[in-house]
Amino acid sequence: MATITEVLARPTYGASGLWSWITTVDHKRIGVMYGATAFVFMLLSGIEAGVLRTQLATPDTDLIGPGRFNQMFTMHATVMIFMVIMPMGVAFFNFVVPLAIGARDVAFPRLNALSYWIFLFGAILMHFSFIVDQVPDAGWFSYANLTEYPFSENMGLDFWAIGLLVLGTSSVAGGLNFVVTIINLRAPGMSLMRMPVFVWMTLITSILLILAMPVITVGLIELVMDRNFGTHFFNPTGGGDPILWQHLFWVFGHPEVYILILPPMGIVSEILPTFSRKPLFGYPFVIFSGIVIGIMGWAVWSHHMFTVGLGPIANSVFTITTMLIAVPTGVKIFNWLGTLWKGSIELTTAMLYALGFVFLFIIGGLSGVSHAVSPSDFQQQDTYYIVAHIHYVLFGGSIMGIFAGIYYWWPKLTGKMLNEKLGKLNFWLVFIGMNVTFFPMHFVGLNGMPRRIYTYAEEFGWGTLNLLSTVGYFIIFIGVLVFVYNIWQNRNARRVSHDPWDAPGVEWSIASPPPAYNFAEVPHIKGRDHYWIEKDLAREAGNPITEPEPAVDPSTIHMPSPSYWPIITAAGVGLIGGGLLSHYGVSFLGGLIAFIGVIGWSNEPASAPEEGH
Amino acid sequence: MAHAPETAHHEPAHPAHGEAQPRHGGTGHGEHSGSVGHDYTTTGLNHRKMLMWVFLGSDCLFFGSLIATYMVYRGQSLTGPYPADIIDIPITTISTFVLLCSSFAMVQALSATNNNDQRGIKIWLLATAILGGIFIGFQVYEFNLFKNEGLTLGQNLFGATFFTLTGFHGAHVTLGIIWLVSLWILSFKGRIRPDTALDVELCGLYWHFVDIVWIVIFTLLYLVGGFDAGPAILGGEH
């Protein structure tokens, strides 16, 4: 079997060009690939949102018709959740976590590459549905029995289910990798209670991922079997129960909500102290409330099902647990406010986004508490009030946090600073546009406008507020274009120092962009805000730090070597999924390729043999 | 060597992280030697071993969801055949016993690896794989029998939940057999040694897990659910 390894010459370390990206196992490059891919999907999904908003701008419009409308809102939500916010989170895990814990890479660099390629192929697989024009159209939660024959006859739901199965594999692999990395690869001195909050939130998110994804996997497998192999898991005509799908979906779906919000919470917890010039207020409280959220997130799923008719006891219990989970969330918000209190606040773009996160997330959190109360939720279920809520927490929360993180870590990634003037313009356009779009939805929702209708009659009086929402969308759109321009013009930006923000994290002690090996000498962590402590000590000694850690000859550091096997194995996994959608022969071929990939992988050392020493 | 300095200076408060550099598991191939070219781990546990445990935790939720589906739909089938009509506990008791014996063989294989007993390694790895293969043989026989008696995926909820749950378990066992056979082939190249015992141990962890899952399945689907005779027995409506 070793011969398989010899068929393909091993890519050499330090090569450049396309192949170096395809075969890379460097966590920083994989982070960039995750981020770039997710951003492309963000634009795509944003355009889908634009189609929705244009259709809804005025009453009685018939721009795209109900069928397309269903496809657009289904793909908008599915893509935003599974192909934008989740991978954006993973992009930050990849780029930041090993740097922030003082490691040279993740625990399993090739597994990390595999996660990325499976994610990419899974996302592409789902988008093949556009090419054959059989687009998923049952909403991002795809409730049975809308997803069953004869209500959904084309292959759209198969694309959706199998696409998500493939993406789920990637998420579990990534989650496993980061749990092991964070528990097992911390630099000496970095005890758990010294870990940066972002690393803590990554750990909790990864645990949620590996525990929640299998549940949706089973649900999706059962859905695929219902649609393709004649079972009746969710089909009442054969005795099945559509409510089981809802339970499986939301047992996954609610932890998923925290998978989407905890990483941005971690990002914000890094940025607020940096630009307030004081340590995070109540660090242990922030950590423990994150852990409590991670545990209690499993006990609230039925609040998505208050109107299903589970009975007063279930509704009361889930009302109480849902209101309780607002407590640790509130604790975090007060800790962020406490961090700002009497700080020397510096309003950089990253800080503006972080503050925007706190402000908007409070609004989203409050509307969330209002439908935690099940009698009140009966009025709000399936109205635009819910749309307003989820966009305040996912756009106002997650996306704002992600933008904050991009502006914050960009100088570390590239060694150049994004333009702050453009950044602030970008922030204010997105912030104002976001509120103009989604705040009116609270009112149209309480006025009774249902979600997922493709048009509405003029007499309902929802026209003005809907037009306002559409105007808001275009403000956001311009804001995102400013961001794209800001990235584009960055080629010509001036280089900045390794530590332009005077930040506390150990990742700022090395050069920007970081060398492949990250740390020439694995750092010895002195405390929670390690680099602040180091800089203070140096200043007191009369010898302030102005330079990054000195570079060393990379060949003296034994690093994991690039590998072809992750992308080959991932292609096999993608083909298995593709075969389920076309011809089983393709699945068989995919299985064979994945098998060869795994054999080649396990016969290849993680690092090429050391030469010369 | 760049990884040497790490041990050089250490905070006295964390002696466990420093002076006693834990060096678990093998070196040489695979990713188990850590990502940074040395064996340092914060907890002293090997990366790959931790990965396997965390993965098994994930797999618990996978089987848990499948088992939950079975339990929710227990007694909800609208038409036969019902479990009481076709479940044959004695036959499956034999296959369960075979699978349990394979776990014993697995323990022996790891023990032989640790003792560098090359002959024992080959015998016990192959024995584990063969016992697993016999279990799969029983499963194929059972599936065929059930199919001939009219139980298919689409026939009723019992068929759907039974075949899905035991089918995915069988797929896990099959994967384990492929893994065992790969190790067995490697043993002829002298690649299974005390210093690479982790390769065998990880396979063993997986194998024992799959075995334990079967104990749960056997209990719930055969010993408890095997006597269900139709919707009425559980009161029909849920």
Coordinates of C-alpha atoms in Angstrom, one line a residue, chain B residues 56-200:
Chain B
L56 CA -17.1 8.3 20.1
G57 CA -18.9 10.9 22.1
S58 CA -20.2 12.3 18.8
D59 CA -21.2 8.8 17.6
C60 CA -23.2 8.3 20.8
L61 CA -25.5 11.1 19.7
F62 CA -25.7 9.5 16.2
F63 CA -26.8 6.1 17.6
G64 CA -28.8 7.8 20.3
S65 CA -30.9 9.6 17.7
L66 CA -31.5 6.4 15.7
I67 CA -32.4 4.5 18.9
A68 CA -34.8 7.4 19.9
T69 CA -36.5 7.1 16.5
Y70 CA -37.0 3.4 17.1
M71 CA -38.3 3.9 20.6
V72 CA -40.7 6.7 19.5
Y73 CA -42.1 4.5 16.8
R74 CA -42.2 1.3 18.8
G75 CA -45.7 -0.2 18.5
Q76 CA -46.7 2.4 15.9
S77 CA -46.6 0.2 12.8
L78 CA -49.9 0.2 10.9
T79 CA -49.3 -3.2 9.3
G80 CA -47.3 -6.3 10.0
P81 CA -45.0 -8.1 10.2
Y82 CA -44.6 -7.0 13.8
P83 CA -41.5 -7.8 15.8
A84 CA -43.2 -10.7 17.6
D85 CA -43.8 -12.3 14.2
I86 CA -40.2 -12.4 13.0
I87 CA -37.7 -11.5 15.7
D88 CA -35.7 -14.6 16.5
I89 CA -33.9 -14.0 19.8
P90 CA -31.9 -17.3 20.0
I91 CA -30.2 -16.8 16.7
T92 CA -29.3 -13.2 17.5
T93 CA -28.1 -14.3 20.9
I94 CA -25.5 -16.4 19.1
S95 CA -24.4 -13.5 16.9
T96 CA -24.3 -11.2 19.9
F97 CA -22.1 -13.8 21.7
V98 CA -19.8 -13.9 18.7
L99 CA -19.5 -10.1 18.7
L100 CA -18.7 -10.1 22.4
C101 CA -16.0 -12.7 21.8
S102 CA -14.5 -10.5 19.1
S103 CA -14.0 -7.8 21.9
F104 CA -12.1 -10.4 23.8
A105 CA -9.9 -11.1 20.8
M106 CA -9.4 -7.4 20.4
V107 CA -8.1 -7.1 23.9
Q108 CA -5.8 -10.0 23.2
A109 CA -4.5 -8.3 20.1
L110 CA -3.6 -5.2 21.9
S111 CA -2.0 -7.2 24.7
A112 CA 0.1 -9.1 22.1
T113 CA 1.1 -5.8 20.5
N114 CA 2.3 -4.4 23.8
N115 CA 4.3 -7.6 24.4
N116 CA 5.6 -7.5 20.8
D117 CA 4.3 -11.0 20.4
Q118 CA 4.3 -10.9 16.5
R119 CA 2.5 -14.2 16.1
G120 CA -0.2 -13.3 18.7
I121 CA -0.7 -10.0 16.9
K122 CA -1.4 -11.7 13.6
I123 CA -3.7 -14.4 15.2
W124 CA -5.8 -12.1 17.3
L125 CA -6.2 -9.3 14.8
L126 CA -7.4 -11.8 12.3
A127 CA -9.6 -13.5 14.9
T128 CA -11.3 -10.2 15.7
A129 CA -11.9 -9.5 12.1
I130 CA -13.3 -13.0 11.4
L131 CA -15.6 -12.9 14.4
G132 CA -16.8 -9.5 13.3
G133 CA -17.3 -11.0 9.8
I134 CA -19.4 -13.8 11.3
F135 CA -21.6 -11.2 13.0
I136 CA -22.1 -9.5 9.7
G137 CA -22.9 -12.8 8.2
F138 CA -25.6 -13.4 10.7
Q139 CA -26.9 -9.9 10.0
V140 CA -27.1 -10.5 6.2
Y141 CA -28.9 -13.8 6.9
E142 CA -31.3 -12.1 9.2
F143 CA -32.0 -9.2 6.8
N144 CA -32.7 -11.7 4.0
L145 CA -35.0 -13.7 6.2
F146 CA -36.9 -10.6 7.2
K147 CA -37.2 -9.5 3.6
N148 CA -38.6 -12.8 2.6
E149 CA -41.1 -12.6 5.4
G150 CA -42.3 -9.3 4.0
L151 CA -40.4 -6.8 6.2
T152 CA -38.9 -4.1 4.1
L153 CA -37.9 -0.5 4.7
G154 CA -41.2 0.7 3.2
Q155 CA -43.5 -2.0 4.7
N156 CA -44.0 -0.3 8.1
L157 CA -42.3 1.8 10.8
F158 CA -40.8 -1.3 12.4
G159 CA -39.1 -2.2 9.2
A160 CA -37.8 1.4 8.6
T161 CA -36.5 1.9 12.1
F162 CA -35.1 -1.7 12.5
F163 CA -33.2 -1.7 9.2
T164 CA -31.9 1.8 9.6
L165 CA -30.6 1.3 13.1
T166 CA -29.1 -2.2 12.7
G167 CA -28.0 -1.3 9.1
F168 CA -25.9 1.7 10.4
H169 CA -24.5 -0.5 13.2
G170 CA -23.6 -3.1 10.6
A171 CA -21.9 -0.4 8.5
H172 CA -19.9 0.6 11.6
V173 CA -18.8 -3.1 12.2
T174 CA -17.9 -3.4 8.5
L175 CA -15.7 -0.3 8.7
G176 CA -14.1 -1.8 11.8
I177 CA -13.4 -5.0 9.9
I178 CA -11.7 -3.1 7.1
W179 CA -9.6 -1.3 9.7
L180 CA -8.7 -4.6 11.4
V181 CA -7.7 -6.2 8.2
S182 CA -5.5 -3.2 7.3
L183 CA -3.7 -3.6 10.6
W184 CA -3.4 -7.3 10.0
I185 CA -1.8 -6.6 6.6
L186 CA 0.5 -4.1 8.2
S187 CA 1.5 -6.6 10.9
F188 CA 3.2 -8.7 8.1
K189 CA 5.4 -5.7 7.3
G190 CA 6.4 -5.4 11.0
R191 CA 4.6 -2.2 11.4
I192 CA 2.6 -3.3 14.5
R193 CA 5.0 -3.0 17.4
P194 CA 4.9 -1.8 21.0
D195 CA 5.8 1.7 19.9
T196 CA 3.0 1.7 17.4
A197 CA 0.5 0.1 19.8
L198 CA -1.6 3.2 19.7
D199 CA -2.7 2.2 16.2
V200 CA -4.1 -1.0 17.6

